[in-house]
mmCIF file of C-alpha atoms and ligand atoms in Angstrom:
data_model
loop_
_atom_site.group_PDB
_atom_site.id
_atom_site.type_symbol
_atom_site.label_atom_id
_atom_site.label_comp_id
_atom_site.label_asym_id
_atom_site.label_seq_id
_atom_site.Cartn_x
_atom_site.Cartn_y
_atom_site.Cartn_z
ATOM 1 C CA MET L 357 154.336 141.513 73.899
ATOM 2 C CA THR L 358 151.742 143.965 75.239
ATOM 3 C CA SER L 359 154.682 146.240 76.064
ATOM 4 C CA GLN L 360 155.494 146.706 72.365
ATOM 5 C CA ALA L 361 151.961 147.904 71.577
ATOM 6 C CA ILE L 362 152.090 150.234 74.595
ATOM 7 C CA TYR L 363 155.504 151.603 73.614
ATOM 8 C CA GLU L 364 154.370 152.237 70.047
ATOM 9 C CA TYR L 365 151.235 153.992 71.331
ATOM 10 C CA GLN L 366 153.352 156.196 73.620
ATOM 11 C CA THR L 367 155.795 157.165 70.879
ATOM 12 C CA THR L 368 152.970 157.870 68.405
ATOM 13 C CA PHE L 369 150.659 159.905 70.689
ATOM 14 C CA TYR L 370 153.038 161.108 73.469
ATOM 15 C CA LYS L 371 150.761 159.667 76.154
ATOM 16 C CA ASN L 372 149.783 156.311 77.640
ATOM 17 C CA PRO L 373 146.976 154.193 76.206
ATOM 18 C CA GLU L 374 144.026 153.674 78.547
ATOM 19 C CA LYS L 375 143.747 149.936 78.084
ATOM 20 C CA VAL L 376 145.465 146.998 76.387
ATOM 21 C CA PHE L 377 143.261 144.312 74.855
ATOM 22 C CA THR L 378 144.261 140.770 73.866
ATOM 23 C CA ALA L 379 142.771 138.138 71.545
ATOM 24 C CA PRO L 380 144.165 134.625 70.919
ATOM 25 C CA CYS L 381 143.981 132.756 67.620
ATOM 26 C CA ARG L 382 142.523 129.281 67.163
ATOM 27 C CA VAL L 383 142.969 125.783 65.843
ATOM 28 C CA ASN L 384 140.099 123.558 64.864
ATOM 29 C CA ILE L 385 140.564 120.010 66.161
ATOM 30 C CA ILE L 386 137.934 118.498 63.853
ATOM 31 C CA GLY L 387 134.770 119.580 61.983
ATOM 32 C CA GLU L 388 136.076 121.465 58.956
ATOM 33 C CA HIS L 389 133.919 123.338 56.428
ATOM 34 C CA THR L 390 130.894 122.304 58.430
ATOM 35 C CA ASP L 391 130.129 125.624 60.145
ATOM 36 C CA TYR L 392 128.528 127.367 57.149
ATOM 37 C CA ASN L 393 126.525 124.171 56.638
ATOM 38 C CA ALA L 394 125.071 124.470 60.159
ATOM 39 C CA GLY L 395 127.148 121.514 61.328
ATOM 40 C CA LEU L 396 129.506 120.654 64.175
ATOM 41 C CA ALA L 397 133.044 121.841 64.910
ATOM 42 C CA LEU L 398 135.488 121.399 67.787
ATOM 43 C CA PRO L 399 137.863 124.384 67.873
ATOM 44 C CA ALA L 400 140.049 125.765 70.679
ATOM 45 C CA ALA L 401 141.769 129.102 71.276
ATOM 46 C CA ILE L 402 145.582 128.894 71.300
ATOM 47 C CA SER L 403 148.180 131.217 72.739
ATOM 48 C CA LYS L 404 149.355 133.224 69.768
ATOM 49 C CA PHE L 405 148.000 136.683 70.343
ATOM 50 C CA ILE L 406 147.001 140.024 68.884
ATOM 51 C CA HIS L 407 147.290 142.899 71.371
ATOM 52 C CA ALA L 408 145.869 146.383 70.993
ATOM 53 C CA ALA L 409 146.809 149.489 72.953
ATOM 54 C CA VAL L 410 143.777 151.790 72.910
ATOM 55 C CA GLY L 411 142.828 155.299 74.023
ATOM 56 C CA LYS L 412 140.041 157.813 73.342
ATOM 57 C CA ARG L 413 140.389 160.715 70.896
ATOM 58 C CA ASP L 414 138.842 164.179 71.195
ATOM 59 C CA ASP L 415 137.285 163.962 67.708
ATOM 60 C CA ARG L 416 135.148 161.285 66.032
ATOM 61 C CA LYS L 417 137.902 159.590 64.060
ATOM 62 C CA ILE L 418 139.371 156.111 64.285
ATOM 63 C CA TYR L 419 143.145 155.913 63.942
ATOM 64 C CA ILE L 420 144.444 152.403 63.310
ATOM 65 C CA LYS L 421 148.021 151.224 62.992
ATOM 66 C CA SER L 422 149.912 147.987 63.530
ATOM 67 C CA LEU L 423 153.511 147.167 64.351
ATOM 68 C CA ASN L 424 153.223 144.324 61.851
ATOM 69 C CA LYS L 425 152.016 146.366 58.869
ATOM 70 C CA SER L 426 153.136 149.542 57.148
ATOM 71 C CA LEU L 427 149.622 150.799 56.364
ATOM 72 C CA SER L 428 147.818 152.956 58.942
ATOM 73 C CA VAL L 429 144.534 154.890 58.541
ATOM 74 C CA LEU L 430 142.605 157.778 60.065
ATOM 75 C CA VAL L 431 138.906 157.443 59.236
ATOM 76 C CA ASP L 432 135.866 159.476 60.235
ATOM 77 C CA LEU L 433 133.318 157.393 62.174
ATOM 78 C CA ASP L 434 130.522 158.948 60.069
ATOM 79 C CA ASN L 435 132.137 157.939 56.839
ATOM 80 C CA ILE L 436 133.294 154.322 57.048
ATOM 81 C CA SER L 437 133.157 152.180 53.930
ATOM 82 C CA ASN L 438 135.201 149.272 52.613
ATOM 83 C CA LYS L 439 137.953 150.648 50.349
ATOM 84 C CA PRO L 440 140.755 148.611 48.762
ATOM 85 C CA GLU L 441 143.339 151.233 49.753
ATOM 86 C CA GLN L 442 142.414 150.657 53.409
ATOM 87 C CA GLY L 443 143.871 147.122 53.073
ATOM 88 C CA TRP L 444 143.922 145.122 56.317
ATOM 89 C CA THR L 445 142.295 147.961 58.272
ATOM 90 C CA ASN L 446 138.988 147.173 56.534
ATOM 91 C CA TYR L 447 138.671 144.379 59.127
ATOM 92 C CA PRO L 448 138.674 146.538 62.266
ATOM 93 C CA LEU L 449 136.869 149.384 60.466
ATOM 94 C CA GLY L 450 134.017 147.053 59.534
ATOM 95 C CA VAL L 451 133.241 146.445 63.190
ATOM 96 C CA PHE L 452 132.623 150.167 63.796
ATOM 97 C CA ALA L 453 130.452 150.319 60.683
ATOM 98 C CA MET L 454 128.394 147.312 61.819
ATOM 99 C CA LEU L 455 127.884 148.744 65.318
ATOM 100 C CA GLN L 456 126.565 151.985 63.847
ATOM 101 C CA ARG L 457 124.366 150.057 61.420
ATOM 102 C CA ARG L 458 122.842 148.374 64.482
ATOM 103 C CA GLY L 459 122.010 151.830 65.852
ATOM 104 C CA HIS L 460 124.788 152.241 68.431
ATOM 105 C CA LYS L 461 125.992 155.820 68.953
ATOM 106 C CA LEU L 462 129.783 156.066 68.996
ATOM 107 C CA PRO L 463 130.335 159.531 70.522
ATOM 108 C CA PHE L 464 134.137 159.721 70.274
ATOM 109 C CA GLY L 465 137.003 158.378 68.203
ATOM 110 C CA LEU L 466 139.730 155.920 69.215
ATOM 111 C CA ASN L 467 143.438 155.467 68.677
ATOM 112 C CA ILE L 468 144.284 151.781 68.259
ATOM 113 C CA VAL L 469 147.771 150.286 67.926
ATOM 114 C CA PHE L 470 147.861 146.556 67.171
ATOM 115 C CA HIS L 471 150.734 144.167 67.654
ATOM 116 C CA SER L 472 150.518 140.489 66.760
ATOM 117 C CA ASN L 473 152.535 137.300 66.967
ATOM 118 C CA VAL L 474 149.857 135.317 65.108
ATOM 119 C CA PRO L 475 151.262 134.164 61.787
ATOM 120 C CA ILE L 476 149.220 136.202 59.264
ATOM 121 C CA ALA L 477 147.032 134.474 56.650
ATOM 122 C CA SER L 478 148.107 131.108 58.002
ATOM 123 C CA GLY L 479 144.788 129.406 58.729
ATOM 124 C CA LEU L 480 144.980 130.200 62.456
ATOM 125 C CA SER L 481 142.346 132.924 62.142
ATOM 126 C CA SER L 482 144.372 136.073 62.482
ATOM 127 C CA SER L 483 141.523 137.937 60.756
ATOM 128 C CA ALA L 484 138.832 136.632 63.130
ATOM 129 C CA ALA L 485 141.139 137.480 66.047
ATOM 130 C CA LEU L 486 141.440 141.039 64.726
ATOM 131 C CA LEU L 487 137.666 141.308 64.258
ATOM 132 C CA ASN L 488 136.839 139.867 67.683
ATOM 133 C CA LEU L 489 139.438 142.049 69.320
ATOM 134 C CA THR L 490 137.976 145.168 67.697
ATOM 135 C CA ALA L 491 134.418 144.180 68.678
ATOM 136 C CA TYR L 492 135.641 143.677 72.252
ATOM 137 C CA ILE L 493 137.497 147.020 72.220
ATOM 138 C CA ALA L 494 134.333 148.784 71.028
ATOM 139 C CA SER L 495 132.116 147.097 73.611
ATOM 140 C CA ILE L 496 134.426 148.129 76.487
ATOM 141 C CA MET L 497 135.419 151.606 75.271
ATOM 142 C CA TYR L 498 131.833 152.622 74.345
ATOM 143 C CA ASP L 499 130.295 150.741 77.245
ATOM 144 C CA ILE L 500 128.078 148.615 75.002
ATOM 145 C CA PRO L 501 127.271 145.454 76.975
ATOM 146 C CA LEU L 502 127.927 142.501 74.670
ATOM 147 C CA SER L 503 128.238 138.862 75.744
ATOM 148 C CA ASN L 504 131.052 136.786 74.257
ATOM 149 C CA THR L 505 128.562 135.220 71.870
ATOM 150 C CA GLU L 506 127.367 138.671 70.758
ATOM 151 C CA ILE L 507 130.965 139.786 70.236
ATOM 152 C CA ALA L 508 131.536 136.733 68.042
ATOM 153 C CA LEU L 509 128.352 137.456 66.046
ATOM 154 C CA LEU L 510 129.266 141.130 65.572
ATOM 155 C CA ALA L 511 132.751 140.174 64.378
ATOM 156 C CA HIS L 512 131.227 137.604 62.041
ATOM 157 C CA GLU L 513 128.769 140.126 60.614
ATOM 158 C CA SER L 514 131.672 142.422 59.876
ATOM 159 C CA GLU L 515 133.617 139.648 58.135
ATOM 160 C CA THR L 516 130.714 138.595 55.915
ATOM 161 C CA ASP L 517 128.837 141.868 55.288
ATOM 162 C CA PHE L 518 131.699 144.348 55.267
ATOM 163 C CA ASN L 519 134.591 142.180 54.065
ATOM 164 C CA GLY L 520 132.756 139.787 51.758
ATOM 165 C CA LEU L 521 133.923 136.364 52.924
ATOM 166 C CA GLN L 522 130.949 133.994 53.247
ATOM 167 C CA CYS L 523 132.520 132.196 56.201
ATOM 168 C CA GLY L 524 130.844 130.427 59.092
ATOM 169 C CA ILE L 525 130.949 131.348 62.773
ATOM 170 C CA MET L 526 133.523 128.841 63.997
ATOM 171 C CA ASP L 527 136.573 131.128 64.161
ATOM 172 C CA GLU L 528 134.846 133.989 65.924
ATOM 173 C CA PHE L 529 133.249 131.652 68.477
ATOM 174 C CA ALA L 530 136.521 129.833 69.150
ATOM 175 C CA ILE L 531 138.279 133.105 69.924
ATOM 176 C CA ALA L 532 135.518 134.801 71.900
ATOM 177 C CA LEU L 533 134.666 131.689 73.947
ATOM 178 C CA GLY L 534 138.170 130.262 74.366
ATOM 179 C CA LYS L 535 138.842 128.578 77.713
ATOM 180 C CA LYS L 536 142.126 127.263 79.067
ATOM 181 C CA ASP L 537 142.626 123.551 78.288
ATOM 182 C CA LYS L 538 139.118 123.176 76.829
ATOM 183 C CA CYS L 539 137.865 122.517 73.326
ATOM 184 C CA ILE L 540 134.544 124.021 72.280
ATOM 185 C CA LEU L 541 131.975 121.672 70.797
ATOM 186 C CA LEU L 542 130.026 124.084 68.655
ATOM 187 C CA ASP L 543 126.684 123.353 67.030
ATOM 188 C CA CYS L 544 126.486 125.892 64.236
ATOM 189 C CA SER L 545 122.775 125.240 63.628
ATOM 190 C CA THR L 546 121.905 126.857 66.975
ATOM 191 C CA ASN L 547 125.182 128.552 68.036
ATOM 192 C CA GLU L 548 125.019 126.433 71.191
ATOM 193 C CA PHE L 549 128.285 125.150 72.587
ATOM 194 C CA GLU L 550 129.721 122.901 75.256
ATOM 195 C CA TYR L 551 133.240 122.889 76.686
ATOM 196 C CA LYS L 552 134.998 119.539 76.338
ATOM 197 C CA ASN L 553 138.140 118.225 78.005
ATOM 198 C CA VAL L 554 140.115 116.537 75.267
ATOM 199 C CA ASP L 555 142.937 114.435 76.662
ATOM 200 C CA PHE L 556 145.590 113.627 74.083
ATOM 201 C CA LYS L 557 147.333 111.287 76.574
ATOM 202 C CA ASP L 558 151.089 111.004 75.861
ATOM 203 C CA TYR L 559 150.710 113.065 72.722
ATOM 204 C CA ALA L 560 151.276 116.754 72.219
ATOM 205 C CA LEU L 561 149.041 118.814 69.967
ATOM 206 C CA VAL L 562 151.412 120.357 67.432
ATOM 207 C CA VAL L 563 150.698 123.157 64.955
ATOM 208 C CA ILE L 564 152.469 123.231 61.603
ATOM 209 C CA VAL L 565 152.158 126.444 59.595
ATOM 210 C CA SER L 566 152.818 125.901 55.886
ATOM 211 C CA ASN L 567 153.670 129.582 55.351
ATOM 212 C CA LEU L 568 152.125 129.389 51.909
ATOM 213 C CA LYS L 569 150.441 132.789 51.838
ATOM 214 C CA ARG L 570 146.850 133.040 50.708
ATOM 215 C CA ASN L 571 143.868 135.347 50.803
ATOM 216 C CA LEU L 572 140.587 133.597 51.543
ATOM 217 C CA THR L 573 138.391 136.172 49.830
ATOM 218 C CA CYS L 574 140.240 135.287 46.586
ATOM 219 C CA SER L 575 140.417 131.530 47.278
ATOM 220 C CA PRO L 576 137.777 128.974 46.239
ATOM 221 C CA TYR L 577 136.259 129.293 49.752
ATOM 222 C CA ASN L 578 133.172 131.167 48.551
ATOM 223 C CA GLN L 579 132.914 128.674 45.686
ATOM 224 C CA ARG L 580 132.707 125.783 48.198
ATOM 225 C CA VAL L 581 129.940 127.668 50.031
ATOM 226 C CA LYS L 582 128.078 127.995 46.726
ATOM 227 C CA GLU L 583 128.574 124.319 45.829
ATOM 228 C CA CYS L 584 127.075 123.305 49.184
ATOM 229 C CA ASN L 585 124.100 125.607 48.601
ATOM 230 C CA ASP L 586 123.603 124.226 45.079
ATOM 231 C CA ALA L 587 123.657 120.641 46.392
ATOM 232 C CA LEU L 588 121.236 121.591 49.159
ATOM 233 C CA GLU L 589 118.769 123.004 46.613
ATOM 234 C CA ILE L 590 118.802 119.680 44.717
ATOM 235 C CA LEU L 591 118.377 117.597 47.871
ATOM 236 C CA LYS L 592 115.700 119.736 49.495
ATOM 237 C CA GLY L 593 113.134 118.462 47.007
ATOM 238 C CA HIS L 594 113.769 114.869 48.148
ATOM 239 C CA PHE L 595 114.608 115.064 51.860
ATOM 240 C CA ASN L 596 112.919 116.984 54.636
ATOM 241 C CA ILE L 597 116.046 119.083 55.349
ATOM 242 C CA LYS L 598 116.962 122.719 55.900
ATOM 243 C CA THR L 599 120.757 122.280 55.744
ATOM 244 C CA LEU L 600 123.233 119.631 54.580
ATOM 245 C CA SER L 601 123.912 118.883 58.241
ATOM 246 C CA ASP L 602 120.369 117.502 58.600
ATOM 247 C CA LEU L 603 121.530 114.541 56.485
ATOM 248 C CA SER L 604 123.117 111.423 57.995
ATOM 249 C CA VAL L 605 125.693 109.086 56.489
ATOM 250 C CA ASN L 606 122.856 106.614 55.777
ATOM 251 C CA ASP L 607 121.363 109.176 53.370
ATOM 252 C CA LEU L 608 124.522 109.308 51.243
ATOM 253 C CA PRO L 609 123.667 106.488 48.771
ATOM 254 C CA LYS L 610 120.364 108.246 47.943
ATOM 255 C CA CYS L 611 122.177 111.603 47.647
ATOM 256 C CA GLU L 612 124.578 110.016 45.162
ATOM 257 C CA GLU L 613 121.648 108.881 42.996
ATOM 258 C CA LEU L 614 120.020 112.316 43.120
ATOM 259 C CA ILE L 615 123.063 114.503 42.497
ATOM 260 C CA LYS L 616 124.221 113.972 38.951
ATOM 261 C CA ASP L 617 127.274 116.233 39.340
ATOM 262 C CA LYS L 618 129.990 114.051 40.926
ATOM 263 C CA THR L 619 131.830 117.071 42.370
ATOM 264 C CA LEU L 620 128.742 118.340 44.157
ATOM 265 C CA PHE L 621 128.141 114.882 45.600
ATOM 266 C CA LYS L 622 131.712 114.747 46.935
ATOM 267 C CA ARG L 623 131.166 118.093 48.720
ATOM 268 C CA VAL L 624 128.029 116.676 50.358
ATOM 269 C CA ARG L 625 129.823 113.478 51.349
ATOM 270 C CA HIS L 626 132.523 115.504 53.054
ATOM 271 C CA VAL L 627 130.114 117.653 55.053
ATOM 272 C CA VAL L 628 127.941 114.746 56.153
ATOM 273 C CA SER L 629 130.825 112.430 57.038
ATOM 274 C CA GLU L 630 132.738 115.229 58.793
ATOM 275 C CA ASN L 631 129.781 115.939 61.086
ATOM 276 C CA GLN L 632 129.738 112.245 61.958
ATOM 277 C CA ARG L 633 133.495 112.325 62.619
ATOM 278 C CA VAL L 634 133.041 115.166 65.110
ATOM 279 C CA LYS L 635 130.450 113.122 67.019
ATOM 280 C CA ASP L 636 132.658 110.011 66.895
ATOM 281 C CA PHE L 637 135.700 112.016 67.983
ATOM 282 C CA VAL L 638 133.902 113.335 71.064
ATOM 283 C CA VAL L 639 132.856 109.783 71.999
ATOM 284 C CA ALA L 640 136.378 108.420 71.401
ATOM 285 C CA SER L 641 137.834 111.225 73.502
ATOM 286 C CA GLU L 642 135.376 110.542 76.342
ATOM 287 C CA GLN L 643 136.448 106.894 76.206
ATOM 288 C CA GLY L 644 140.126 107.890 76.223
ATOM 289 C CA ASN L 645 140.608 106.009 72.934
ATOM 290 C CA ILE L 646 143.534 107.880 71.396
ATOM 291 C CA GLU L 647 143.894 105.440 68.483
ATOM 292 C CA ALA L 648 140.269 106.044 67.443
ATOM 293 C CA MET L 649 140.749 109.816 67.824
ATOM 294 C CA ALA L 650 143.847 109.685 65.608
ATOM 295 C CA LYS L 651 142.045 107.624 62.959
ATOM 296 C CA LEU L 652 139.231 110.196 62.787
ATOM 297 C CA LEU L 653 141.666 113.118 62.451
ATOM 298 C CA ASN L 654 143.442 111.381 59.582
ATOM 299 C CA ALA L 655 140.130 110.504 57.926
ATOM 300 C CA SER L 656 139.140 114.158 58.169
ATOM 301 C CA HIS L 657 142.257 115.218 56.266
ATOM 302 C CA GLU L 658 141.636 112.575 53.604
ATOM 303 C CA SER L 659 138.060 113.738 53.139
ATOM 304 C CA LEU L 660 139.159 117.380 52.869
ATOM 305 C CA ARG L 661 141.767 116.306 50.316
ATOM 306 C CA ASP L 662 139.738 113.879 48.188
ATOM 307 C CA ASP L 663 136.125 115.071 48.533
ATOM 308 C CA TYR L 664 136.293 118.716 49.484
ATOM 309 C CA GLU L 665 139.545 119.420 47.597
ATOM 310 C CA VAL L 666 140.823 122.215 49.829
ATOM 311 C CA THR L 667 144.138 120.819 51.074
ATOM 312 C CA GLY L 668 146.581 121.548 48.244
ATOM 313 C CA GLU L 669 150.062 120.103 47.742
ATOM 314 C CA HIS L 670 151.726 121.895 50.672
ATOM 315 C CA LEU L 671 149.279 120.632 53.299
ATOM 316 C CA ASP L 672 149.175 117.183 51.723
ATOM 317 C CA TYR L 673 152.948 117.006 51.839
ATOM 318 C CA ILE L 674 152.936 118.002 55.520
ATOM 319 C CA HIS L 675 150.318 115.300 56.161
ATOM 320 C CA GLU L 676 152.486 112.684 54.483
ATOM 321 C CA ILE L 677 155.815 113.601 56.124
ATOM 322 C CA SER L 678 154.190 113.977 59.544
ATOM 323 C CA LEU L 679 152.768 110.472 59.477
ATOM 324 C CA LYS L 680 156.126 109.131 58.209
ATOM 325 C CA ASN L 681 157.988 110.890 61.000
ATOM 326 C CA GLY L 682 156.155 109.770 64.095
ATOM 327 C CA ALA L 683 152.819 111.639 64.185
ATOM 328 C CA ILE L 684 149.871 109.321 64.837
ATOM 329 C CA ALA L 685 147.473 111.894 63.380
ATOM 330 C CA GLU L 686 147.707 114.918 61.137
ATOM 331 C CA ARG L 687 145.107 117.063 59.449
ATOM 332 C CA MET L 688 144.778 120.496 57.935
ATOM 333 C CA THR L 689 143.025 122.972 60.215
ATOM 334 C CA GLY L 690 140.918 125.982 59.149
ATOM 335 C CA ALA L 691 139.994 126.772 55.576
ATOM 336 C CA GLY L 692 142.898 125.022 53.814
ATOM 337 C CA PHE L 693 144.312 126.263 50.471
ATOM 338 C CA GLY L 694 147.659 126.542 52.259
ATOM 339 C CA GLY L 695 147.421 127.623 55.870
ATOM 340 C CA SER L 696 148.107 125.283 58.776
ATOM 341 C CA SER L 697 147.681 121.790 60.107
ATOM 342 C CA ILE L 698 147.680 120.035 63.461
ATOM 343 C CA ALA L 699 149.402 116.802 64.444
ATOM 344 C CA LEU L 700 149.520 114.480 67.426
ATOM 345 C CA VAL L 701 153.121 113.659 68.279
ATOM 346 C CA LYS L 702 154.590 111.800 71.313
ATOM 347 C CA LYS L 703 155.457 114.545 73.813
ATOM 348 C CA ASP L 704 159.070 113.440 74.209
ATOM 349 C CA ASP L 705 159.542 113.204 70.436
ATOM 350 C CA PHE L 706 158.467 116.788 69.686
ATOM 351 C CA ALA L 707 161.971 118.295 69.174
ATOM 352 C CA ASN L 708 162.966 115.480 66.842
ATOM 353 C CA PHE L 709 159.658 115.695 64.928
ATOM 354 C CA LYS L 710 160.006 119.447 64.525
ATOM 355 C CA ASN L 711 163.507 119.090 63.048
ATOM 356 C CA LYS L 712 162.454 116.400 60.627
ATOM 357 C CA ILE L 713 159.411 118.327 59.398
ATOM 358 C CA PHE L 714 161.388 121.510 59.013
ATOM 359 C CA THR L 715 164.131 119.819 57.010
ATOM 360 C CA ALA L 716 161.824 117.803 54.759
ATOM 361 C CA TYR L 717 159.414 120.677 54.047
ATOM 362 C CA TYR L 718 162.141 123.241 53.488
ATOM 363 C CA SER L 719 164.092 121.020 51.104
ATOM 364 C CA HIS L 720 160.896 120.286 49.134
ATOM 365 C CA PHE L 721 159.353 123.779 48.848
ATOM 366 C CA LYS L 722 162.162 126.156 49.919
ATOM 367 C CA ILE L 723 159.664 127.663 52.382
ATOM 368 C CA ARG L 724 160.308 127.638 56.139
ATOM 369 C CA PRO L 725 157.397 126.085 58.024
ATOM 370 C CA LEU L 726 156.619 127.051 61.593
ATOM 371 C CA VAL L 727 156.221 124.123 63.999
ATOM 372 C CA PHE L 728 155.119 124.753 67.583
ATOM 373 C CA LEU L 729 153.259 123.205 70.514
ATOM 374 C CA ALA L 730 149.648 124.327 70.824
ATOM 375 C CA ASP L 731 148.797 125.747 74.211
ATOM 376 C CA ILE L 732 144.993 125.908 74.588
ATOM 377 C CA CYS L 733 144.146 129.167 76.321
ATOM 378 C CA ASP L 734 141.445 131.644 77.381
ATOM 379 C CA GLY L 735 139.650 133.978 74.955
ATOM 380 C CA LEU L 736 139.442 137.786 75.042
ATOM 381 C CA SER L 737 140.849 139.888 77.885
ATOM 382 C CA TYR L 738 141.991 143.416 78.721
ATOM 383 C CA GLU L 739 143.902 145.346 81.346
ATOM 384 C CA ASN L 740 143.858 148.977 82.396
ATOM 385 C CA ILE L 741 147.124 150.879 82.002
HETATM 386 C C1 GLA Z 928 137.697 129.396 57.774
HETATM 387 C C2 GLA Z 928 136.369 130.072 58.077
HETATM 388 C C3 GLA Z 928 135.555 129.239 59.078
HETATM 389 C C4 GLA Z 928 135.438 127.788 58.637
HETATM 390 C C5 GLA Z 928 136.805 127.228 58.270
HETATM 391 C C6 GLA Z 928 136.718 125.843 57.693
HETATM 392 O O1 GLA Z 928 138.512 129.379 58.913
HETATM 393 O O2 GLA Z 928 136.566 131.354 58.584
HETATM 394 O O3 GLA Z 928 134.285 129.831 59.242
HETATM 395 O O4 GLA Z 928 134.538 127.665 57.566
HETATM 396 O O5 GLA Z 928 137.486 128.059 57.337
HETATM 397 O O6 GLA Z 928 136.226 124.944 58.634
#
């Protein structure tokens, strides 16, 4: 995989890159649409990767291309702005803009060739992987000391301020802090985190990509963020809270009385109950109670479907056929609106499960899903060439 990025770099610039950088993508085990409400999430980095072959330039321009995309750009470091014609490259470009906005001097340009096997726009955070990877590239190439948390925050700033998606920090943290075989219990009110061993016993963690393409900046994602903020404004006058995540499930009956708009109340119920599910999931996992873990994962999907309304017919169909075909748990992962889901399937039944899901989903939607085993892996890395 890295070899393809290196080869493309060599054939484009007639020399070797200096370094090759790698970022994984992520799944979220539980705690969905809680991060921008300062709540809890439990993501993990998984081994689908974006690589980047990188070398310095003699001028102050950034050249960006990808083996996966036809568009490439050459942009002056002193003149970076978000332009529609720059398409996907607005993501990596934003990181350079944000660094300069923070006062960092970037004395030379870079050539960057990306190559990815992360399914694009699939809910596995290919965009956060690209942002984190670029932030990591910049920190190493310009010798700007940034911790993994700072890399995640820089990438996040670029996504929200430069690219306009009002997302939370979960994806960037999952990728920057990824650790082999560990899930990351992330408290988005403080950005504090704890690594957790999550033992799925005889069950494999399976990823199912719906392959229904979507663009989050055009999806109702920002609308959900707004609905949560609107509900918070109503509730603030009655509870001593700063965020929806300061509420507990016991507060929900009072919230229902106060919020006249039924839709807004459902959004609150999802956020509050999902935070509780994360806590319960961690306890169930520590007790080795796989049945309780499975129940919570399924309840999370139901809440995202019925209260938060972000699943959509493709992910709901995958949920249904997975549970009918041997999965003990299945839930959408990431933002929803298409994208991906995760399932717990008996390890020795994986091949059979994969076939059944593929056949059922393809005959229903005429779209090929991608079904693979999740391998929880380390975060960002690089090697010298
Ligand atoms: C997307 C966002 C995350 C998070 C999830 C939903 O992946 O980038 O910040 O909000 O959706 O949990």
